[in-house]
Amino acid sequence: MGRGGEPRRVQAHDGELGAAVALAQEGDEAAFAVAYRLVQPGLLGYLRGLVGDDAEDVASDAWLEIARDLGRFRGDGAGFRGWTATIARHRALDHLRRQKVRPRGSALEQDVLELPGPYSTHDQALETLSTRAALALVSGLPRDQAEAVLLRVVVGLDGPAAARVLGKRPGAVRTATYRGLKRLARQLGTDGVTDERPRTLGEST
C-alpha cells in the first residue's frame, strides 16, 4: 500500500466518529451503529493480536460494556478509540486470566507481506504497515512490542493515547513501538528503520 497509510486513514474518520458518539450518547441507535462500524475493525484486529481466535467473543463483551458506559465517556473521536481500546484490553486480560494462557497469535495466514521501503522515519513505517501485515507478523514480537505496534498501526492511536491504554509512560511505549517496528523490518529484510531514534515516532517530546 502507499504512503497514505492505515493510521492516518483511521484518524481521518475521527470527526465523523466524534459526531456519531455524541448522537449515540443522546440515544441515537443509528449513530451508535456508525461508531461501531468505524471502531470495530481496528478493535478486533487489536484483540486478535492478544487472544487470537477468541477475539470475536472478547469484542462482544467489550461492546456490551462500551454500550453500558457510553454516557460516562467524555471526549472526541480519537478519545473514543482510545477509551474503547482500554475497555477491550481489560476484557482481553480478564479472558486470558480465565484461560490461564499467555497472549497468543491468531491462525492468520503467514503470507510473505512486503513493507515498502526504505523508510526515512518510523512514522512512514507505521503508515505503510497494513493491518493484515501487522496481524500476521506481531505474534512473534514480545508482548509489550506487539501491543504497542497493534495500538499504533491497527487501532490508529497516537503515542500518548497508546500509552494511556497500556498504563505506561509515553517514552516506554515509544521505545516498544520502535523496537517492534525494527524487529518487523528485520524479519522482512528491510533495515531502513534501524537508524532512526525512537523520538521519530511522531510523538512530541
Coordinates of C-alpha atoms in Angstrom, one line a residue:
M1 CA 0.0 0.0 0.0
G2 CA 1.1 3.6 -0.5
R3 CA 2.2 6.2 1.9
G4 CA -1.2 7.3 2.9
G5 CA -1.2 4.5 5.4
E6 CA -3.6 2.9 7.8
P7 CA -3.2 5.0 11.0
R8 CA -3.8 8.2 9.0
R9 CA -6.8 6.6 7.3
V10 CA -8.3 5.7 10.6
Q11 CA -7.7 9.1 12.1
A12 CA -9.4 10.7 9.0
H13 CA -12.7 9.4 10.4
D14 CA -12.3 10.9 13.8
G15 CA -14.6 13.8 13.1
E16 CA -17.3 11.5 11.9
L17 CA -16.7 9.2 14.8
G18 CA -16.9 12.0 17.4
A19 CA -20.2 13.3 15.9
A20 CA -21.6 9.7 15.9
V21 CA -20.6 9.2 19.5
A22 CA -22.2 12.5 20.6
L23 CA -25.5 11.5 19.0
A24 CA -25.3 7.9 20.4
Q25 CA -25.0 9.4 23.8
E26 CA -28.3 11.0 23.2
G27 CA -29.9 7.7 22.4
D28 CA -29.5 7.6 18.6
E29 CA -29.1 3.9 17.8
A30 CA -28.2 4.5 14.2
A31 CA -25.3 6.8 15.3
F32 CA -24.1 4.0 17.7
A33 CA -24.1 1.7 14.7
V34 CA -21.9 4.2 12.8
A35 CA -19.5 4.4 15.8
Y36 CA -19.3 0.6 15.9
R37 CA -18.6 0.4 12.2
L38 CA -15.7 2.9 12.5
V39 CA -14.2 1.4 15.6
Q40 CA -14.8 -2.4 15.4
P41 CA -12.3 -3.3 12.6
G42 CA -9.3 -1.9 14.5
L43 CA -10.5 -3.1 17.9
L44 CA -11.0 -6.6 16.5
G45 CA -7.5 -6.6 15.0
Y46 CA -6.0 -5.5 18.3
L47 CA -7.9 -8.3 20.1
R48 CA -6.7 -10.9 17.6
G49 CA -3.2 -10.0 18.5
L50 CA -4.0 -10.6 22.2
V51 CA -6.4 -13.5 22.3
G52 CA -6.2 -15.0 18.8
D53 CA -9.4 -16.8 17.7
D54 CA -11.3 -15.7 20.8
A55 CA -11.2 -12.1 19.6
E56 CA -14.9 -12.0 18.4
D57 CA -16.2 -13.2 21.8
V58 CA -14.0 -10.7 23.7
A59 CA -15.0 -7.9 21.4
S60 CA -18.7 -8.7 22.1
D61 CA -18.1 -8.5 25.8
A62 CA -16.2 -5.2 25.3
W63 CA -19.0 -3.7 23.3
L64 CA -21.6 -4.6 25.9
E65 CA -19.5 -2.6 28.4
I66 CA -19.0 0.2 25.9
A67 CA -22.7 0.5 25.3
R68 CA -23.5 0.3 29.1
D69 CA -21.0 3.0 30.0
L70 CA -21.3 5.2 26.9
G71 CA -22.9 8.0 28.9
R72 CA -19.8 8.3 31.0
F73 CA -17.5 8.9 28.1
R74 CA -16.1 12.4 27.6
G75 CA -14.0 13.2 24.6
D76 CA -13.7 13.3 20.8
G77 CA -13.4 10.6 18.1
A78 CA -9.8 9.9 18.8
G79 CA -10.5 9.8 22.5
F80 CA -13.3 7.3 21.9
R81 CA -11.0 5.0 20.1
G82 CA -8.6 5.1 23.0
W83 CA -11.4 4.5 25.5
T84 CA -12.8 1.6 23.6
A85 CA -9.3 0.1 23.3
T86 CA -8.8 0.3 27.0
I87 CA -12.1 -1.5 27.7
A88 CA -11.2 -4.2 25.1
R89 CA -7.8 -4.7 26.6
H90 CA -9.3 -5.2 30.1
R91 CA -11.7 -7.7 28.7
A92 CA -8.9 -9.5 26.9
L93 CA -6.7 -9.7 30.0
D94 CA -9.7 -11.0 32.0
H95 CA -10.2 -13.6 29.3
L96 CA -6.6 -14.7 29.4
R97 CA -6.6 -14.9 33.2
R98 CA -9.6 -17.2 33.0
Q99 CA -8.0 -19.3 30.3
K100 CA -4.7 -19.2 32.2
V101 CA -2.8 -18.8 29.0
R102 CA -0.4 -16.3 27.7
P103 CA -1.4 -14.0 24.8
R104 CA -1.1 -15.8 21.6
G105 CA -1.1 -15.1 17.9
S106 CA -4.0 -16.0 15.7
A107 CA -4.2 -18.5 12.9
L108 CA -4.0 -15.8 10.2
E109 CA -2.2 -16.6 7.0
Q110 CA 1.5 -16.1 7.4
D111 CA 1.9 -14.7 3.9
V112 CA 5.1 -13.0 2.9
L113 CA 4.0 -9.4 3.2
E114 CA 6.2 -6.6 2.0
L115 CA 6.7 -3.3 3.6
P116 CA 7.6 -0.5 1.1
G117 CA 11.0 0.8 1.9
P118 CA 13.4 2.0 2.7
Y119 CA 11.9 4.3 5.4
S120 CA 13.3 7.6 6.5
T121 CA 11.3 7.7 9.7
H122 CA 9.3 5.3 11.8
D123 CA 6.2 7.2 11.1
Q124 CA 6.5 6.1 7.5
A125 CA 6.8 2.5 8.7
L126 CA 3.7 2.9 10.8
E127 CA 1.8 4.4 7.9
T128 CA 2.8 1.7 5.4
L129 CA 2.4 -1.4 7.6
S130 CA -1.1 -2.6 6.8
T131 CA -3.4 -4.2 9.3
R132 CA -3.0 -7.6 7.6
A133 CA 0.7 -7.4 7.8
A134 CA 0.7 -6.3 11.4
L135 CA -1.6 -9.2 12.5
A136 CA 0.4 -11.7 10.5
L137 CA 3.7 -10.6 12.0
V138 CA 3.2 -9.3 15.5
S139 CA 2.7 -12.8 17.0
G140 CA 6.4 -13.2 17.0
L141 CA 7.1 -10.0 19.0
P142 CA 7.5 -9.7 22.7
R143 CA 4.2 -8.7 24.4
D144 CA 4.9 -5.1 25.0
Q145 CA 6.2 -4.5 21.5
A146 CA 3.3 -6.4 19.9
E147 CA 0.7 -4.3 21.9
A148 CA 2.4 -1.0 21.1
V149 CA 2.6 -1.8 17.4
L150 CA -1.0 -3.0 17.3
L151 CA -2.4 0.1 19.1
R152 CA -0.4 2.4 16.8
V153 CA -0.9 0.6 13.5
V154 CA -4.2 -1.3 13.8
V155 CA -6.2 0.8 16.2
G156 CA -4.6 4.0 14.9
L157 CA -3.8 5.6 18.2
D158 CA -1.1 8.2 18.6
G159 CA 1.8 7.6 21.1
P160 CA 0.3 9.3 24.2
A161 CA -3.1 7.6 23.6
A162 CA -1.5 4.2 23.3
A163 CA 0.4 4.9 26.5
R164 CA -2.8 5.6 28.3
V165 CA -4.4 2.4 27.1
L166 CA -1.4 0.4 28.3
G167 CA -1.0 2.3 31.5
K168 CA 2.6 3.1 30.7
R169 CA 4.8 6.2 30.2
P170 CA 4.7 7.5 26.6
G171 CA 8.5 7.1 26.4
A172 CA 8.2 3.4 27.2
V173 CA 5.5 2.9 24.6
R174 CA 7.6 4.9 22.1
T175 CA 10.6 2.6 22.7
A176 CA 8.5 -0.6 22.5
T177 CA 7.0 0.6 19.2
Y178 CA 10.4 1.5 17.9
R179 CA 11.8 -1.9 18.8
G180 CA 8.8 -3.8 17.5
L181 CA 9.0 -2.0 14.1
K182 CA 12.7 -2.5 13.9
R183 CA 12.3 -6.2 14.6
L184 CA 9.5 -6.5 12.0
A185 CA 11.6 -4.7 9.4
R186 CA 14.4 -7.1 10.1
Q187 CA 12.1 -10.1 9.6
L188 CA 11.1 -8.6 6.3
G189 CA 14.7 -8.0 5.2
T190 CA 14.2 -4.2 5.4
D191 CA 16.7 -2.3 7.5
G192 CA 15.6 1.2 6.7
V193 CA 14.1 1.9 10.1
T194 CA 17.1 0.8 12.1
D195 CA 19.0 4.1 12.0
E196 CA 16.3 6.3 13.4
R197 CA 16.0 7.2 17.1
P198 CA 12.7 6.4 19.0
R199 CA 11.8 10.1 19.0
T200 CA 10.9 9.9 15.4
L201 CA 7.7 8.0 16.1
G202 CA 5.7 11.2 15.8
E203 CA 5.2 11.8 19.5
S204 CA 6.2 15.3 20.6
T205 CA 8.8 15.5 23.2

